[in-house]
Short mmCIF file of C-alpha atoms and ligand atoms in Angstrom, two decimals:
data_model
loop_
_atom_site.label_atom_id
_atom_site.label_comp_id
_atom_site.label_asym_id
_atom_site.label_seq_id
_atom_site.Cartn_x
_atom_site.Cartn_y
_atom_site.Cartn_z
CA UNK M 617 -13.16 33.00 10.70
CA UNK M 618 -9.80 34.50 9.91
CA UNK M 619 -7.30 31.63 8.72
CA UNK M 620 -3.56 31.23 7.87
CA UNK M 621 -2.51 28.71 5.30
CA UNK M 622 1.27 28.04 6.03
CA UNK M 623 2.46 26.64 2.91
CA UNK M 624 0.61 26.50 -0.29
CA UNK M 625 1.49 23.14 -1.38
CA UNK M 626 -1.46 20.54 -2.38
CA UNK M 627 -3.16 20.38 0.95
CA UNK M 628 -2.48 24.19 1.87
CA UNK M 629 -3.84 25.52 -1.20
CA UNK M 630 -6.90 23.62 -2.04
CA UNK M 631 -8.08 23.54 1.54
CA UNK M 632 -7.45 27.18 1.98
CA UNK M 633 -9.09 28.25 -1.13
CA UNK M 634 -11.94 25.81 -0.13
CA UNK M 635 -11.84 27.61 3.14
CA UNK M 636 -12.59 30.96 1.53
CA UNK M 637 -15.34 29.64 -0.56
CA UNK M 638 -17.31 28.86 2.44
CA UNK M 639 -16.90 32.43 3.57
CA UNK M 640 -13.94 32.53 5.72
CA UNK M 641 -11.15 34.93 5.38
CA UNK M 642 -7.99 33.19 4.51
CA UNK M 643 -4.31 34.01 3.70
CA UNK M 644 -2.22 31.44 2.08
CA UNK M 645 1.21 31.92 2.97
CA UNK M 646 4.72 30.50 1.15
CA UNK M 647 8.24 31.62 1.25
CA UNK M 648 8.52 31.30 -2.40
CA UNK M 649 7.81 34.52 -3.44
CA UNK M 650 7.28 33.58 -7.61
CA UNK M 651 4.42 31.42 -6.48
CA UNK M 652 2.79 33.80 -4.47
CA UNK M 653 2.96 36.52 -7.21
CA UNK M 654 1.78 33.81 -9.50
CA UNK M 655 -1.13 32.76 -7.37
CA UNK M 656 -2.39 36.33 -7.23
CA UNK M 657 -2.64 36.78 -11.26
CA UNK M 658 -4.64 33.42 -11.36
CA UNK M 659 -1.28 31.33 -12.31
CA UNK M 660 -2.05 27.80 -10.33
CA UNK M 661 1.09 26.03 -9.52
CA UNK M 662 -0.63 22.30 -9.87
CA UNK M 663 -2.87 20.83 -12.25
CA UNK M 664 -6.25 20.22 -10.50
CA UNK M 665 -9.63 20.55 -11.99
CA UNK M 666 -11.70 23.22 -10.67
CA UNK M 667 -9.03 24.79 -8.46
CA UNK M 668 -8.47 28.10 -11.27
CA UNK M 669 -11.96 29.10 -11.24
CA UNK M 670 -12.02 29.05 -7.13
CA UNK M 671 -8.78 30.62 -6.68
CA UNK M 672 -9.91 33.51 -9.00
CA UNK M 673 -13.36 33.68 -7.75
CA UNK M 674 -12.43 33.87 -3.88
CA UNK M 675 -8.84 36.27 -4.74
CA UNK M 676 -11.23 38.93 -6.55
CA UNK M 677 -14.11 38.63 -3.30
CA UNK M 678 -10.81 39.38 -1.19
CA UNK M 679 -11.87 36.29 0.67
CA UNK M 680 -8.37 34.92 -0.35
CA UNK M 681 -4.96 36.59 0.01
CA UNK M 682 -1.78 35.47 -0.99
CA UNK M 683 1.37 36.53 0.85
CA UNK M 684 5.01 35.66 1.63
CA UNK M 685 4.89 37.55 4.99
CA UNK M 686 4.43 34.65 7.69
CA UNK M 687 4.68 36.95 10.87
CA UNK M 688 2.09 39.50 9.81
CA UNK M 689 -0.32 36.65 8.56
CA UNK M 690 -0.19 34.62 11.77
CA UNK M 691 -0.66 37.93 13.98
CA UNK M 692 -3.88 38.82 11.66
CA UNK M 693 -5.47 35.15 12.03
CA UNK M 694 -6.80 32.97 14.51
CA UNK M 695 -6.81 29.79 13.30
CA UNK M 696 -3.16 28.90 11.82
CA UNK M 697 -3.17 25.25 9.45
CA UNK M 698 0.40 23.94 9.02
CA UNK M 699 0.18 22.58 5.29
CA UNK M 700 4.26 21.92 4.85
CA UNK M 701 5.38 18.98 3.47
CA UNK M 702 6.89 15.82 5.48
CA UNK M 703 8.75 14.00 2.97
CA UNK M 704 10.58 10.94 3.70
CA UNK M 705 13.99 11.34 5.32
CA UNK M 706 17.01 11.23 2.95
CA UNK M 707 18.36 7.62 3.24
CA UNK M 708 15.63 6.65 5.72
CA UNK M 709 11.94 5.83 5.87
CA UNK M 710 10.55 8.26 8.65
CA UNK M 711 8.71 11.70 8.12
CA UNK M 712 11.29 14.43 7.80
CA UNK M 713 9.79 17.10 9.92
CA UNK M 714 11.85 20.21 9.68
CA UNK M 715 9.52 21.98 7.82
CA UNK M 716 6.85 21.26 10.56
CA UNK M 717 9.44 22.51 13.33
CA UNK M 718 10.38 25.21 11.69
CA UNK M 719 6.55 26.79 11.46
CA UNK M 720 5.98 26.09 14.90
CA UNK M 721 9.42 28.46 15.75
CA UNK M 722 7.59 31.09 13.68
CA UNK M 723 4.47 30.79 15.05
CA UNK M 724 5.97 30.92 18.43
CA UNK M 725 7.50 34.56 17.89
CA UNK M 726 3.94 35.49 16.06
CA UNK M 727 1.61 34.76 19.01
CA UNK M 728 -0.18 37.98 19.78
CA UNK M 729 -3.55 36.60 20.95
CA UNK M 730 -5.19 33.09 21.41
CA UNK M 731 -4.51 30.81 18.18
CA UNK M 732 -5.55 27.46 17.37
CA UNK M 733 -2.55 25.88 15.63
CA UNK M 734 -3.83 22.84 13.66
CA UNK M 735 -1.82 20.34 11.57
CA UNK M 736 -2.97 19.58 8.35
CA UNK M 737 0.09 18.31 7.14
CA UNK M 738 0.58 14.46 7.61
CA UNK M 739 2.83 14.13 10.81
CA UNK M 740 3.50 11.09 12.84
CA UNK M 741 2.18 10.48 16.58
CA UNK M 742 3.60 12.40 19.00
CA UNK M 743 4.23 15.61 16.50
CA UNK M 744 1.67 17.53 18.36
CA UNK M 745 3.10 17.09 21.42
CA UNK M 746 6.57 18.17 20.43
CA UNK M 747 4.78 21.41 18.31
CA UNK M 748 3.43 22.45 21.90
CA UNK M 749 6.76 21.84 23.51
CA UNK M 750 7.99 24.37 21.10
CA UNK M 751 5.73 26.85 21.18
CA UNK M 752 5.46 27.03 25.33
CA UNK M 753 8.80 27.64 25.34
CA UNK M 754 7.95 31.42 23.80
CA UNK M 755 4.25 31.58 25.28
CA UNK M 756 2.17 31.04 27.78
CA UNK M 757 -0.07 27.41 27.17
CA UNK M 758 -3.47 29.44 27.60
CA UNK M 759 -2.58 31.63 24.74
CA UNK M 760 -2.76 28.53 22.02
CA UNK M 761 -3.76 25.25 21.47
CA UNK M 762 -2.65 22.55 19.16
CA UNK M 763 -4.96 20.35 17.23
CA UNK M 764 -4.88 17.81 15.01
CA UNK M 765 -7.09 18.02 11.65
CA UNK M 766 -5.75 15.45 8.89
CA UNK M 767 -6.48 15.76 5.28
CA UNK M 768 -8.20 13.06 3.33
CA UNK M 769 -8.29 14.80 -0.25
CA UNK M 770 -7.31 12.83 -3.15
CA UNK M 771 -5.20 14.60 -6.24
CA UNK M 772 -7.48 15.13 -9.18
CA UNK M 773 -10.70 15.16 -7.02
CA UNK M 774 -9.02 17.36 -4.20
CA UNK M 775 -12.44 20.19 -4.69
CA UNK M 776 -14.85 17.45 -4.38
CA UNK M 777 -12.99 15.66 -1.42
CA UNK M 778 -13.27 19.13 0.64
CA UNK M 779 -16.82 19.60 -0.32
CA UNK M 780 -18.33 16.28 0.13
CA UNK M 781 -15.60 14.66 2.79
CA UNK M 782 -16.86 11.42 4.40
CA UNK M 783 -15.50 12.55 7.75
CA UNK M 784 -13.89 15.39 9.64
CA UNK M 785 -11.38 14.35 12.23
CA UNK M 786 -10.29 16.57 14.74
CA UNK M 787 -7.91 15.77 17.52
CA UNK M 788 -7.92 18.06 20.49
CA UNK M 789 -8.22 17.74 24.40
CA UNK M 790 -9.70 20.86 24.58
CA UNK M 791 -13.23 21.67 24.26
CA UNK M 792 -12.93 25.30 23.41
CA UNK M 793 -10.67 24.21 20.33
CA UNK M 794 -13.52 21.51 19.42
CA UNK M 795 -16.05 23.69 19.03
CA UNK M 796 -14.54 26.00 17.09
CA UNK M 797 -13.37 23.49 14.64
CA UNK M 798 -16.95 22.21 14.83
CA UNK M 799 -17.88 25.93 14.07
CA UNK M 800 -15.39 26.11 11.24
CA UNK M 801 -16.62 22.55 9.65
CA UNK M 802 -20.67 23.23 10.00
CA UNK M 803 -21.62 23.99 6.37
CA UNK M 804 -19.70 20.62 5.49
CA UNK M 805 -21.25 18.68 8.86
CA UNK M 806 -24.70 20.08 7.92
CA UNK M 807 -24.61 18.68 4.17
CA UNK M 808 -23.97 14.90 5.81
CA UNK M 809 -20.06 14.74 6.95
CA UNK M 810 -19.26 12.85 9.94
CA UNK M 811 -17.46 14.75 12.56
CA UNK M 812 -15.09 12.61 14.40
CA UNK M 813 -13.53 14.23 17.72
CA UNK M 814 -10.72 12.03 19.31
CA UNK M 815 -7.46 12.53 21.22
CA UNK M 816 -4.81 14.53 19.37
CA UNK M 817 -2.65 11.34 19.14
CA UNK M 818 -5.60 9.07 17.66
CA UNK M 819 -6.02 11.53 14.83
CA UNK M 820 -2.45 11.46 13.65
CA UNK M 821 -2.80 7.91 13.79
CA UNK M 822 -6.09 7.65 11.80
CA UNK M 823 -4.58 9.76 8.78
CA UNK M 824 -1.63 7.09 8.44
CA UNK M 825 -3.63 4.08 9.26
CA UNK M 826 -5.98 5.50 6.55
CA UNK M 827 -3.42 5.51 3.63
CA UNK M 828 -1.85 2.39 4.77
CA UNK M 829 -5.24 0.54 4.81
CA UNK M 830 -6.19 2.03 1.37
CA UNK M 831 -2.26 0.96 0.00
CA UNK M 832 -2.85 -2.53 1.45
CA UNK M 833 -6.14 -2.91 -0.17
CA UNK M 834 -4.50 -2.38 -3.38
CA UNK M 835 -1.68 -4.18 -3.17
CA UNK M 836 -4.03 -7.29 -2.29
CA UNK M 837 -5.95 -6.92 -5.39
CA UNK M 838 -2.98 -6.17 -7.13
CA UNK M 839 -1.89 -9.95 -5.72
CA UNK M 840 -5.21 -11.59 -6.68
CA UNK M 841 -4.67 -9.79 -10.36
CA UNK M 842 -1.42 -12.11 -10.24
CA UNK M 843 -2.98 -15.46 -9.49
CA UNK M 844 -5.72 -14.56 -12.10
CA UNK M 845 -3.04 -14.57 -14.53
CA UNK M 846 -2.09 -17.90 -13.91
CA UNK M 847 -5.73 -19.29 -13.53
CA UNK M 848 -7.18 -17.28 -16.59
CA UNK M 849 -9.83 -15.77 -14.17
CA UNK M 850 -10.95 -12.13 -14.91
CA UNK M 851 -9.67 -9.74 -11.82
CA UNK M 852 -12.41 -7.52 -12.19
CA UNK M 853 -15.01 -10.31 -11.59
CA UNK M 854 -13.24 -10.66 -8.07
CA UNK M 855 -13.12 -7.08 -7.20
CA UNK M 856 -16.74 -6.85 -8.19
CA UNK M 857 -17.48 -10.42 -6.22
CA UNK M 858 -15.71 -9.27 -2.93
CA UNK M 859 -16.46 -5.52 -3.31
CA UNK M 860 -20.17 -6.23 -3.02
CA UNK M 861 -19.78 -7.24 0.23
CA UNK M 862 -20.59 -4.12 2.60
CA UNK M 863 -17.94 -5.24 5.03
CA UNK M 864 -15.22 -5.23 2.30
CA UNK M 865 -16.43 -2.36 -0.18
CA UNK M 866 -15.76 -1.90 -4.01
CA UNK M 867 -13.78 1.16 -4.02
CA UNK M 868 -9.90 0.82 -4.31
CA UNK M 869 -9.95 -2.60 -5.53
CA UNK M 870 -8.74 -1.64 -9.50
CA UNK M 871 -5.70 -3.75 -9.68
CA UNK M 872 -3.08 -1.90 -11.43
CA UNK M 873 0.64 -0.75 -11.60
CA UNK M 874 2.63 -0.02 -8.58
CA UNK M 875 0.62 2.54 -6.52
CA UNK M 876 2.29 5.62 -6.17
CA UNK M 877 2.03 9.47 -5.63
CA UNK M 878 3.52 11.67 -2.90
CA UNK M 879 0.81 9.94 -0.15
CA UNK M 880 0.87 5.94 -0.05
CA UNK M 881 4.72 5.43 -0.66
CA UNK M 882 5.98 7.70 1.99
CA UNK M 883 3.00 7.49 4.71
CA UNK M 884 3.41 3.54 4.85
CA UNK M 885 7.23 3.85 5.13
CA UNK M 886 6.19 6.43 7.89
CA UNK M 887 3.98 4.50 9.90
CA UNK M 888 6.13 1.39 10.02
CA UNK M 889 9.20 3.42 11.24
CA UNK M 890 6.93 5.37 14.03
CA UNK M 891 5.43 1.74 14.99
CA UNK M 892 9.71 0.57 15.42
CA UNK M 893 10.08 3.51 17.23
CA UNK M 894 7.64 2.34 19.75
CA UNK M 895 8.61 -1.36 19.40
CA UNK M 896 5.74 -2.44 17.45
CA UNK M 897 6.27 -4.57 14.36
CA UNK M 898 3.58 -3.45 11.45
CA UNK M 899 4.66 -6.39 9.17
CA UNK M 900 1.70 -6.47 7.14
CA UNK M 901 2.48 -2.79 6.29
CA UNK M 902 6.01 -3.55 5.48
CA UNK M 903 4.91 -6.58 3.31
CA UNK M 904 2.38 -3.99 1.47
CA UNK M 905 5.59 -1.99 0.94
CA UNK M 906 7.82 -4.77 -0.33
CA UNK M 907 5.26 -5.93 -2.82
CA UNK M 908 4.59 -2.93 -4.28
CA UNK M 909 8.38 -1.88 -4.82
CA UNK M 910 8.61 -5.53 -6.67
CA UNK M 911 5.38 -4.56 -8.85
CA UNK M 912 7.13 -2.76 -11.34
CA UNK M 913 9.48 -5.51 -12.01
CA UNK M 914 6.59 -8.19 -12.33
CA UNK M 915 4.85 -5.92 -15.34
CA UNK M 916 8.26 -5.53 -16.88
CA UNK M 917 8.65 -9.26 -17.08
CA UNK M 918 5.01 -9.50 -18.61
CA UNK M 919 6.25 -6.77 -21.13
CA UNK M 920 9.42 -9.16 -22.16
CA UNK M 921 6.93 -11.95 -22.63
CA UNK M 922 4.38 -9.83 -24.64
CA UNK M 923 7.05 -9.02 -27.07
CA UNK M 924 8.43 -12.57 -26.73
CA UNK M 925 11.74 -11.52 -25.12
CA UNK M 926 12.78 -9.03 -28.04
CA UNK M 927 12.82 -5.68 -26.49
CA UNK M 928 15.79 -4.43 -28.20
CA UNK M 929 15.01 -2.06 -30.56
CA UNK M 930 10.97 -2.03 -30.33
CA UNK M 931 9.38 0.90 -29.97
CA UNK M 932 6.95 1.22 -26.85
CA UNK M 933 4.48 3.94 -26.18
CA UNK M 934 3.70 4.87 -23.28
CA UNK M 935 -0.18 6.65 -22.71
CA UNK M 936 0.18 8.49 -19.56
CA UNK M 937 3.20 9.27 -17.68
CA UNK M 938 2.01 10.33 -13.83
CA UNK M 939 0.67 7.95 -10.97
CA UNK M 940 -2.84 8.58 -11.56
CA UNK M 941 -5.26 10.72 -13.72
CA UNK M 942 -6.20 14.24 -13.51
CA UNK M 943 -2.98 15.19 -12.14
CA UNK M 944 0.48 16.34 -13.08
CA UNK M 945 2.02 14.65 -10.32
CA UNK M 946 4.69 12.37 -11.16
CA UNK M 947 6.20 11.58 -7.44
CA UNK M 948 6.71 7.54 -7.46
CA UNK M 949 4.95 7.52 -10.38
CA UNK M 950 5.45 3.45 -11.63
CA UNK M 951 6.56 4.98 -15.00
CA UNK M 952 9.57 6.43 -13.50
CA UNK M 953 11.16 2.82 -12.89
CA UNK M 954 9.80 0.54 -16.00
CA UNK M 955 10.90 3.48 -18.85
CA UNK M 956 14.45 4.14 -17.52
CA UNK M 957 14.51 -0.21 -17.38
CA UNK M 958 12.94 -0.34 -20.75
CA UNK M 959 15.53 2.32 -22.50
CA UNK M 960 18.18 0.37 -20.62
CA UNK M 961 17.22 -2.80 -22.47
CA UNK M 962 17.33 -0.92 -25.88
CA UNK M 963 13.65 -0.16 -26.47
CA UNK M 964 13.02 2.95 -28.39
CA UNK M 965 10.61 4.66 -25.67
CA UNK M 966 7.82 7.39 -26.53
CA UNK M 967 5.34 8.76 -24.34
CA UNK M 968 2.46 10.93 -24.26
CA UNK M 969 0.65 12.72 -21.36
CA UNK M 970 -2.61 15.14 -21.08
CA UNK M 971 0.18 17.12 -18.73
CA UNK M 972 2.66 17.50 -20.99
CA UNK M 973 6.32 16.62 -21.17
CA UNK M 974 7.99 15.51 -18.19
CA UNK M 975 11.31 16.96 -17.19
CA UNK M 976 12.24 13.59 -15.28
CA UNK M 977 12.43 11.76 -18.71
CA UNK M 978 14.60 14.60 -20.27
CA UNK M 979 18.02 12.67 -20.15
CA UNK M 980 16.67 9.04 -20.22
CA UNK M 981 18.33 7.78 -23.36
CA UNK M 982 16.18 6.60 -26.14
CA UNK M 983 12.63 8.48 -24.42
CA UNK M 984 10.42 11.17 -26.70
CA UNK M 985 7.34 13.15 -25.92
CA UNK M 986 4.88 12.30 -28.51
CA UNK M 987 2.44 15.18 -29.21
CA UNK M 988 -0.02 13.11 -31.10
CA UNK M 989 -0.70 9.95 -29.41
CA UNK M 990 -2.88 8.14 -32.23
CA UNK M 991 -0.23 8.41 -35.01
CA UNK M 992 2.41 7.29 -32.44
CA UNK M 993 -0.11 4.34 -31.20
CA UNK M 994 0.03 3.23 -35.05
CA UNK M 995 3.98 3.51 -35.09
CA UNK M 996 4.28 1.61 -31.74
CA UNK M 997 5.20 -2.35 -31.68
CA UNK M 998 3.38 -2.33 -27.98
CA UNK M 999 1.15 0.29 -26.63
CA UNK M 1000 1.27 0.45 -22.75
CA UNK M 1001 -1.51 2.20 -21.01
CA UNK M 1002 -0.09 3.43 -17.89
CA UNK M 1003 -2.77 6.27 -16.50
CA UNK M 1004 -6.46 5.80 -16.82
CA UNK M 1005 -7.05 9.47 -18.41
CA UNK M 1006 -10.13 9.52 -20.32
CA UNK M 1007 -8.75 10.82 -23.20
CA UNK M 1008 -7.46 6.94 -23.69
CA UNK M 1009 -10.66 5.33 -23.06
CA UNK M 1010 -12.41 5.86 -26.40
CA UNK M 1011 -9.73 5.44 -29.03
CA UNK M 1012 -11.03 3.52 -32.13
CA UNK M 1013 -8.11 0.91 -32.61
CA UNK M 1014 -9.68 -0.13 -35.49
CA UNK M 1015 -9.19 3.11 -37.36
CA UNK M 1016 -5.76 2.75 -36.21
CA UNK M 1017 -4.41 -0.17 -37.56
CA UNK M 1018 -2.39 -0.46 -40.35
CA UNK M 1019 -0.58 -3.27 -42.20
CA UNK M 1020 0.88 -4.86 -38.54
CA UNK M 1021 -1.29 -5.67 -35.85
CA UNK M 1022 -1.38 -3.28 -32.91
CA UNK M 1023 -0.33 -4.80 -29.62
CA UNK M 1024 -1.96 -3.17 -26.39
CA UNK M 1025 -1.05 -3.64 -22.63
CA UNK M 1026 -3.76 -2.22 -20.71
CA UNK M 1027 -2.21 -1.78 -17.40
CA UNK M 1028 -5.73 -0.09 -16.32
CA UNK M 1029 -8.14 -2.40 -17.33
CA UNK M 1030 -9.66 0.69 -19.13
CA UNK M 1031 -10.89 -1.82 -22.34
CA UNK M 1032 -12.93 -4.55 -22.77
CA UNK M 1033 -10.86 -7.14 -23.72
CA UNK M 1034 -13.60 -8.74 -26.25
CA UNK M 1035 -14.31 -5.28 -27.90
CA UNK M 1036 -10.28 -4.73 -28.44
CA UNK M 1037 -10.04 -8.51 -30.05
CA UNK M 1038 -12.63 -7.87 -32.17
CA UNK M 1039 -11.09 -4.60 -33.16
CA UNK M 1040 -8.08 -6.63 -34.05
CA UNK M 1041 -5.95 -5.63 -31.67
CA UNK M 1042 -3.34 -8.27 -29.77
CA UNK M 1043 -4.59 -7.12 -26.20
CA UNK M 1044 -3.26 -7.69 -22.52
CA UNK M 1045 -4.65 -6.28 -19.16
CA UNK M 1046 -3.69 -6.93 -15.45
CA UNK M 1047 -4.93 -9.95 -13.69
CA UNK M 1048 -7.37 -11.39 -17.12
C1 LIG R 354 -4.45 9.21 -1.32
C2 LIG R 354 -5.37 9.05 -0.34
O1 LIG R 354 -6.69 8.58 -1.31
C3 LIG R 354 -6.24 10.61 -0.07
O2 LIG R 354 -7.29 9.85 1.16
C4 LIG R 354 -5.16 10.98 0.81
O3 LIG R 354 -5.63 12.60 1.20
C5 LIG R 354 -3.97 11.63 0.31
O4 LIG R 354 -3.42 10.14 -0.24
C6 LIG R 354 -3.04 11.77 0.76
O5 LIG R 354 -2.14 11.48 2.10
O6 LIG R 354 -2.77 13.29 0.71
P1 LIG R 354 -3.72 10.47 -3.59
O7 LIG R 354 -2.10 9.96 -3.58
O8 LIG R 354 -3.86 11.77 -4.07
O9 LIG R 354 -4.59 10.22 -2.23
O10 LIG R 354 -4.38 9.33 -4.71
P2 LIG R 354 -5.01 8.17 -4.62
O11 LIG R 354 -6.43 7.88 -5.36
O12 LIG R 354 -5.28 7.41 -3.59
O13 LIG R 354 -4.25 6.86 -5.45
C7 LIG R 354 -2.90 6.51 -4.71
C8 LIG R 354 -2.28 5.40 -6.07
O14 LIG R 354 -3.10 4.23 -5.91
C9 LIG R 354 -2.16 5.64 -7.43
O15 LIG R 354 -1.40 5.15 -7.82
C10 LIG R 354 -3.64 4.80 -7.85
O16 LIG R 354 -3.16 4.67 -9.36
C11 LIG R 354 -3.44 3.97 -7.30
N1 LIG R 354 -4.85 3.02 -7.28
C12 LIG R 354 -6.14 3.77 -6.53
C13 LIG R 354 -5.09 1.76 -7.70
O17 LIG R 354 -3.75 1.35 -8.38
N2 LIG R 354 -5.96 1.09 -7.52
C14 LIG R 354 -7.04 1.81 -6.77
O18 LIG R 354 -8.23 0.93 -6.95
C15 LIG R 354 -6.96 2.93 -6.44
#
């Protein structure tokens, strides 16, 4: 099939490349000419394991092309995926759909034969209806079909998530579009992915409900972890003990810092704002948002306790600053609030991240990037494991001990408390 991906951000680039790897002809389009020129040279704008190899392979065999000419690319394609950003509106909580509607207008002025237009971006319920209205102002309704096909990729695991999805959700009322979508996904369906056909509005809501539910699950275990800390219980035992109940499930029950990234914070806000618009109060999700916003303060209070209320001039090292491992993404990472807050209190902060120095901290007082995290651990008064990179999992702290005792606050529970104590480390975890 001939596909066009509008927007080569995370979703557009990964799904475009993976669709080409399944044998389709894919044009990835972006307004950013530099990005397009870089991609043609095999320079990938994001850190995503396995992506570079797939881009180079499919670009070489000509199934994947890059362009900044949207009109031409639409004309050449049968299936158009809208993969542009839907950030939170400035000063509000609803999704900003400017880029979606601009894409719809561009599509409307370039339709030359029947097209399926698919929203892969995360869009609020009824956005498909709006796109249909915009396009039908210029094009007759039998020339196009608007479908919702949300994406469930996780950063850092995106290629695997695309190739082995739990489910593929397609929202459309039209038989013909549904059949084309089924054909497009048939290589994944034959490998075991469930194909869920729903109404367009249901597909739009499934995406938000899934992210909001996962955010709720994480927030739930984070609050249970708070209780564990007061009662001498290890939260890991609780996660295993409840997660083995198949009705609950063990995944997304890792307690840690506030959840972050480009999706959960934005989507939880957007779904409550959509519900408000429809006069429905999503009170559970609203309290999840509040609890998550307060989480960094709770963790900072613990830092204060660990350092016996003497933060000024203490050397604090952050291992990892991205919102999770295997990504260079800093969006809504809890380190963005924790590091400046500690710096304000007079701490001397250093940080190491496998994806390098971050522009976000360049202007924050007393914050520096470390290249050698092992010697930085030796120098620190407190090492905070903020992100669960594999690089940190096998550190031999015994070899790093010098005259003073090392103190570690493991915000991801990647170490065994007993082993750490045996290695002579003053150890603190989350909910243990
Ligand atoms: C999330 C969803 O998991 C994807 O299914 C979805 O497609 C994506 O958003 C999206 O809407 O585009 P992502 O933001 O890449 O994916 O990352 P997650 O792995 O879900 O992690 C999100 C946050 O939750 C991170 O801060 C992570 O550290 C935290 N988390 C996750 C926990 O604290 N505990 C867990 O057990 C799992």
